[in-house]
Each structure stands twice: as structure tokens, then as C-alpha cells.
Amino acid sequence: MHHGIKKLLLLGVGHAHVQVLAQLARHRPADLDVTVLTPYPFQTYSGMVPGLVAGRYSASECQIPLEPLVKAAGARWVQGRCTGLDLAQQTVQLDAAGGNKAAPASLPYHLLSIDTGAIIDRQRLEADMPGAAAHALIVRPIESFAALWPQVLELAQKQAVSLAVIGSGAAGIELVFAAEQCLRRQGLPGASFTLITGGGDPAANYPEGVRRRVLRQLKRRGITVLREVCTGVDKGLVQLGSGASLACDVPILAIGTHAPVWLQGSGLALSESGHVLVNACQQSSSHPNVFAAGDVASRADTPHPKSGVYAVRAGPPLTHNLMAAHQGQPLKAWHPPQRTLNLLSCGAGHAIASWGPLHTEGAWVWRWKDRIDRAFMARYTLPAA
Ligand SMILES: Cc1cc2nc3c(=O)[nH]c(=O)nc-3n(C[C@H](O)[C@H](O)[C@H](O)COP(=O)(O)OP(=O)(O)OC[C@H]3O[C@@H](n4cnc5c(N)ncnc54)[C@H](O)[C@@H]3O)c2cc1C
């Protein structure tokens, strides 16, 4: 049992940790020393990135500045990236980021909380899809993707581009609609758009009615759907499972994500897919002083899809349980909802809503999504000190 000041280390500032910081800003126990390790001075809100691509939002509208939030929480920010865990020593290894020369090699903790999101593991990607790591524009990390998107626009000003999005989950679908809308609005003729689904229908994990709506919108906007697996990417070419290849200037990779490599072999209990295995209190199944939420975690009791919606929902129980663990109070279990509201944008101005088997679409749905997204941003965007 540790007495005196306790060190809480927050890894990453994803959807759940912004809420932890906001709560600490309201009340931080005097005996809690909080450090935040995260690579960027802002948190990019992925739900608004398709709107950035569509030209509807500026980069700063999609970013929560972290410095004011960290400061209000009375925490210390270390600009860096976690690279390993030593659970016996209760330390986290890190690489400095953003030219942070003062970053230590490791950080100690008594209580650790992980909300670093999911990644695309470049090595695994290279094995599954040779050439993709070198030639495709990958949506993770989302910060790099958002920073590189303007280069696609520059290219499109010089030539008629062919753009293909590989992956037809929510992110891939939203991005292909957004890219098409952006280039069409800019009056860049000759551009072509393709969605490579991985074999099945676009939005395969949505109900039939939503799939139909998505297909209708894709057709209406002249986006070609290829029900094919992508097997590799070369410069200017996407290789397909059928043996055919697609000429493509801008391949955008929006496939399913992987668990962070640095978790593997750490000794922390992990799910089969390598994510932090947590119980109903978002607490590690193997290490009671470690918590995790968002895409980096997997619930042992009620596995649920990895999405921003669930990451947001995990924020309040994570906050509660971190404070309870600090104070030696009992933790509270929470139960993720079986159904969530899904809002799929088809470019800025039109979206499809679904909740369980119910679905609808229209401009009003997009305005609804816009309001929800902006409200989330406003809640955590504090004025610069
Ligand atoms: C284009 C796109 C659109 C999407 N739209 C939606 C949507 O509309 N609705 C929805 O529910 N889901 C959506 N998603 C999925 C959603 O982005 C994720 O499920 C969500 O971001 C997960 O949140 P998180 O808190 O786990 O992590 P993230 O939001 O990814 O945050 C992780 C944080 O950790 C930091 N970090 C990363 N690695 C490290 C490290 N090693 N050390 C320290 N810090 C680290 C990152 O910089 C970041 O600040 C979308 C995804 C994409 C790509």
C-alpha cells in the first residue's frame, strides 16, 4: 500500500482521457500528482476529420488544444510516445516527440491509465499488403493523415487524380464521400473515386437498410465500388485479389486497426487481438493499478465494437474508477450499451443515422451530427491561459 503523494500517469489523451482531465480540472485530490504522456499538443477528433477532408472544417476546428486542459487539471504534460511498460518497476518507457529534448527515458506511476487508441502496425501491414506502408496514405495516426491531406489537394490542382479508399467500414465510407465532395466543389474535373471494400458490400457491419442507403449515395455521387481485396500497393497502382490492378494516384488506407505493438510481451493481460483486457470497471484483468479505455482496450465481459462512441461512453466510469482506486474506495461496474447511435456522413451536408434496426438519412441528420461533434469539442476546448 502506498502512502503520501500518488502518481497517476495518463497515456494518450483520447476520448476518455479528455474527460478524466476535465474532471481533474474541477477537482484534483491534493495527494494526486498527474502526468500526461502524449505526442501532440492537441487531440484530433476523428469524427470531424471527414468534414476536414470535405472542406467543411478547418484543422483547428477538429483539434482540442491540450495545454489549457492539462494546465487546468494541474497536470504535467510530457510530449512523447509510450514505447514499453515495466509493470514490475511501475514505469513506462517513452520516446520524446515534437523535439522535446527534456523528456525523460521513463516515467514512474502508482496508477496507470491507457487511452492511446489503436494503430496500423506497419510491419503487419507490409506482410498483408506489400507496398501499402510506402505508397498509401494511411488514416492512422489521424494527426499525420490530417496533416498530409492538403498535399492531395495540391496534386489535384495539377492533374486529374484517381483516388481510391481501401476499406469500407465507417471511416473509409465517410472519407471517400468527403474526398469526392471536396474535389467536386473545387471544380477539379477528371477526378475519379473508388471504394475498395475488401470483398463484401460497403458498410458490411451495418444493417441491410443502411447498406442500401450507402450504396445509393455512392451511386448518386459516381463513386465506383470494387468488391475486391487489396493485396498490395505500388506507386500509382493498387493490386487486387482477382489479379487485376487499378491505376490510382492516391490510395487511402482505412482498414481495420491493430493493437499497439508496445503492449505485446509487457505482461499485461491482453485479448486475443492484443488489446488491454479490462473488466467491467475498465481495470486491467491482471494488474489492478492499470486501467484502459477506448480502442486500446477490450472488455472481457461484454466485448463491443471499437469506436469513438464507446470510447466517449467509457470516459465517466473510467474517471470515477481512477479516483476511487486512488482513494481506496470500491470501484463501480458499468455496462456499455448494446446499441449506439451511428451517424455516417456522406460528405458534409448529408448523413445516415442508425440505431439498431432503425435508420434514416438527410441533411438534418448531418446537422445533428455536426451539433453533437461541435458540442463535444466545445466541452473540452478551454481558452488558452
Ligand atoms: C476518419 C475516421 C472517422 C471516424 N469517425 C468516427 C465516428 O464518426 N464515430 C465513431 O464512433 N468513431 C469514429 N471513428 C473511430 C474513432 O476514431 C476511434 O474509435 C476513436 O478515435 C477511438 O478513441 P480512443 O480514445 O481510443 O483513441 P484516439 O482518439 O485515437 O486517441 C488516442 C490518443 O493517444 C495518443 N497516442 C497514440 N499513441 C500513443 C503512445 N504510444 N503514447 C502516448 N500517446 C499516444 C494519440 O496521439 C491520441 O491523442 C473514426 C475513425 C476514423 C479514422
Tab-separated table of N, CA and C and ligand atoms in Angstrom, residues 11-16 37-40 43 46-47 49-50 80-82 115-117 139-140 142-143 171 174-175 262 293-296 306-309 311 343 369, ligand 1:
chain	number	residue	atom	x	y	z
A	11	LEU	N	-1.710	7.807	-20.266
A	11	LEU	CA	-1.061	7.597	-21.570
A	11	LEU	C	-2.047	7.938	-22.677
A	12	GLY	N	-1.704	8.933	-23.478
A	12	GLY	CA	-2.583	9.355	-24.569
A	12	GLY	C	-3.723	10.195	-24.028
A	13	VAL	N	-4.252	11.075	-24.889
A	13	VAL	CA	-5.431	11.852	-24.470
A	13	VAL	C	-6.544	11.610	-25.489
A	14	GLY	N	-6.996	10.354	-25.494
A	14	GLY	CA	-8.109	10.021	-26.370
A	14	GLY	C	-9.432	10.498	-25.772
A	15	HIS	N	-10.518	9.969	-26.335
A	15	HIS	CA	-11.866	10.413	-25.970
A	15	HIS	C	-12.172	10.269	-24.478
A	16	ALA	N	-11.639	9.247	-23.831
A	16	ALA	CA	-11.937	9.041	-22.403
A	16	ALA	C	-11.058	9.940	-21.537
A	37	LEU	N	1.235	11.729	-20.786
A	37	LEU	CA	2.215	11.452	-21.846
A	37	LEU	C	1.454	11.323	-23.160
A	38	THR	N	1.703	12.243	-24.063
A	38	THR	CA	1.009	12.196	-25.353
A	38	THR	C	1.845	12.974	-26.376
A	39	PRO	N	1.833	12.546	-27.656
A	39	PRO	CA	2.794	13.130	-28.603
A	39	PRO	C	2.440	14.492	-29.181
A	40	TYR	N	1.162	14.842	-29.210
A	40	TYR	CA	0.774	16.086	-29.894
A	40	TYR	C	0.200	17.091	-28.898
A	43	GLN	N	-5.606	17.106	-29.374
A	43	GLN	CA	-6.251	15.832	-29.646
A	43	GLN	C	-7.110	16.012	-30.883
A	46	SER	N	-11.424	12.449	-34.421
A	46	SER	CA	-11.544	11.734	-35.699
A	46	SER	C	-12.926	11.877	-36.328
A	47	GLY	N	-13.960	12.001	-35.509
A	47	GLY	CA	-15.313	12.103	-36.042
A	47	GLY	C	-15.485	13.307	-36.970
A	49	VAL	N	-12.861	14.522	-38.857
A	49	VAL	CA	-11.836	14.533	-39.916
A	49	VAL	C	-12.445	14.390	-41.322
A	50	PRO	N	-13.484	13.537	-41.504
A	50	PRO	CA	-14.114	13.543	-42.831
A	50	PRO	C	-14.620	14.943	-43.215
A	80	GLY	N	5.569	13.046	-25.690
A	80	GLY	CA	6.264	11.830	-26.097
A	80	GLY	C	5.279	10.713	-26.347
A	81	ARG	N	5.848	9.574	-26.675
A	81	ARG	CA	5.071	8.401	-27.059
A	81	ARG	C	5.496	7.229	-26.192
A	82	CYS	N	4.570	6.546	-25.617
A	82	CYS	CA	4.902	5.364	-24.825
A	82	CYS	C	5.479	4.293	-25.761
A	115	ASP	N	-5.155	5.297	-22.763
A	115	ASP	CA	-6.180	5.666	-23.759
A	115	ASP	C	-5.442	6.167	-25.003
A	116	THR	N	-4.654	5.263	-25.581
A	116	THR	CA	-3.790	5.659	-26.706
A	116	THR	C	-4.380	5.274	-28.060
A	117	GLY	N	-5.592	4.709	-28.062
A	117	GLY	CA	-6.220	4.375	-29.336
A	117	GLY	C	-5.572	3.164	-29.993
A	139	VAL	N	-4.766	6.253	-42.658
A	139	VAL	CA	-5.568	7.145	-41.793
A	139	VAL	C	-5.099	7.171	-40.343
A	140	ARG	N	-4.232	6.264	-39.940
A	140	ARG	CA	-3.668	6.286	-38.590
A	140	ARG	C	-2.163	6.452	-38.654
A	142	ILE	N	-4.120	9.571	-37.068
A	142	ILE	CA	-5.052	10.513	-37.694
A	142	ILE	C	-4.417	11.900	-37.844
A	143	GLU	N	-3.493	12.242	-36.940
A	143	GLU	CA	-2.825	13.553	-36.988
A	143	GLU	C	-1.989	13.654	-38.275
A	171	ALA	N	-15.114	4.650	-41.377
A	171	ALA	CA	-14.091	5.650	-41.719
A	171	ALA	C	-13.862	5.711	-43.230
A	174	GLU	N	-16.928	7.318	-45.037
A	174	GLU	CA	-17.006	8.767	-44.818
A	174	GLU	C	-15.909	9.492	-45.596
A	175	LEU	N	-14.730	8.874	-45.661
A	175	LEU	CA	-13.606	9.557	-46.336
A	175	LEU	C	-13.795	9.605	-47.846
A	262	TRP	N	3.725	-2.005	-28.528
A	262	TRP	CA	4.424	-1.916	-27.251
A	262	TRP	C	3.711	-2.627	-26.110
A	293	ALA	N	-9.096	2.396	-21.590
A	293	ALA	CA	-10.394	2.675	-22.230
A	293	ALA	C	-10.169	3.051	-23.688
A	294	GLY	N	-11.234	2.969	-24.459
A	294	GLY	CA	-11.148	3.327	-25.883
A	294	GLY	C	-10.655	2.150	-26.714
A	295	ASP	N	-10.166	2.460	-27.900
A	295	ASP	CA	-9.804	1.425	-28.872
A	295	ASP	C	-8.646	0.545	-28.421
A	296	VAL	N	-7.884	0.999	-27.424
A	296	VAL	CA	-6.724	0.213	-26.964
A	296	VAL	C	-7.170	-0.931	-26.049
A	306	LYS	N	-15.075	-1.381	-31.579
A	306	LYS	CA	-14.161	-0.279	-31.235
A	306	LYS	C	-14.603	0.945	-32.035
A	307	SER	N	-15.054	1.944	-31.306
A	307	SER	CA	-15.491	3.168	-31.986
A	307	SER	C	-15.388	4.329	-31.019
A	308	GLY	N	-15.408	5.518	-31.586
A	308	GLY	CA	-15.346	6.725	-30.771
A	308	GLY	C	-16.519	6.804	-29.801
A	309	VAL	N	-17.686	6.320	-30.242
A	309	VAL	CA	-18.871	6.391	-29.393
A	309	VAL	C	-18.623	5.635	-28.076
A	311	ALA	N	-15.686	4.813	-26.871
A	311	ALA	CA	-14.567	5.451	-26.157
A	311	ALA	C	-15.080	6.621	-25.323
A	343	LEU	N	-23.877	7.735	-36.732
A	343	LEU	CA	-24.131	8.789	-37.720
A	343	LEU	C	-23.018	8.753	-38.745
A	369	LYS	N	-25.416	15.559	-36.460
A	369	LYS	CA	-24.048	15.069	-36.201
A	369	LYS	C	-23.095	16.245	-35.945
B	1	LIG	C1	-11.610	9.064	-40.396
B	1	LIG	C2	-12.236	8.440	-39.183
B	1	LIG	C3	-13.522	8.797	-38.807
B	1	LIG	C4	-14.104	8.220	-37.695
B	1	LIG	N1	-15.385	8.603	-37.372
B	1	LIG	C5	-15.962	8.063	-36.287
B	1	LIG	C6	-17.285	8.442	-35.915
B	1	LIG	O1	-17.922	9.289	-36.559
B	1	LIG	N2	-17.843	7.845	-34.822
B	1	LIG	C7	-17.163	6.914	-34.085
B	1	LIG	O2	-17.708	6.398	-33.099
B	1	LIG	N3	-15.915	6.518	-34.419
B	1	LIG	C8	-15.302	7.067	-35.483
B	1	LIG	N4	-14.028	6.683	-35.825
B	1	LIG	C9	-13.323	5.727	-34.963
B	1	LIG	C10	-12.681	6.505	-33.838
B	1	LIG	O3	-11.714	7.351	-34.395
B	1	LIG	C11	-11.960	5.670	-32.818
B	1	LIG	O4	-12.760	4.617	-32.407
B	1	LIG	C12	-11.609	6.559	-31.638
B	1	LIG	O5	-10.681	7.553	-32.058
B	1	LIG	C13	-11.001	5.800	-30.503
B	1	LIG	O6	-10.763	6.724	-29.471
B	1	LIG	P1	-9.626	6.497	-28.425
B	1	LIG	O7	-9.914	7.398	-27.301
B	1	LIG	O8	-9.467	5.057	-28.127
B	1	LIG	O9	-8.261	6.909	-29.157
B	1	LIG	P2	-7.832	8.138	-30.054
B	1	LIG	O10	-8.947	9.049	-30.334
B	1	LIG	O11	-7.111	7.517	-31.218
B	1	LIG	O12	-6.778	8.918	-29.144
B	1	LIG	C14	-5.552	8.331	-28.805
B	1	LIG	C15	-4.622	9.372	-28.237
B	1	LIG	O13	-3.426	8.741	-27.790
B	1	LIG	C16	-2.263	9.360	-28.368
B	1	LIG	N5	-1.268	8.292	-28.555
B	1	LIG	C17	-1.192	7.377	-29.541
B	1	LIG	N6	-0.157	6.545	-29.341
B	1	LIG	C18	0.444	6.948	-28.197
B	1	LIG	C19	1.569	6.471	-27.457
B	1	LIG	N7	2.282	5.431	-27.872
B	1	LIG	N8	1.908	7.114	-26.312
B	1	LIG	C20	1.170	8.184	-25.868
B	1	LIG	N9	0.102	8.669	-26.541
B	1	LIG	C21	-0.275	8.043	-27.683
B	1	LIG	C22	-2.777	9.946	-29.671
B	1	LIG	O14	-1.956	10.996	-30.121
B	1	LIG	C23	-4.163	10.419	-29.240
B	1	LIG	O15	-4.080	11.650	-28.579
B	1	LIG	C24	-13.399	7.255	-36.938
B	1	LIG	C25	-12.111	6.884	-37.314
B	1	LIG	C26	-11.519	7.485	-38.414
B	1	LIG	C27	-10.119	7.061	-38.814
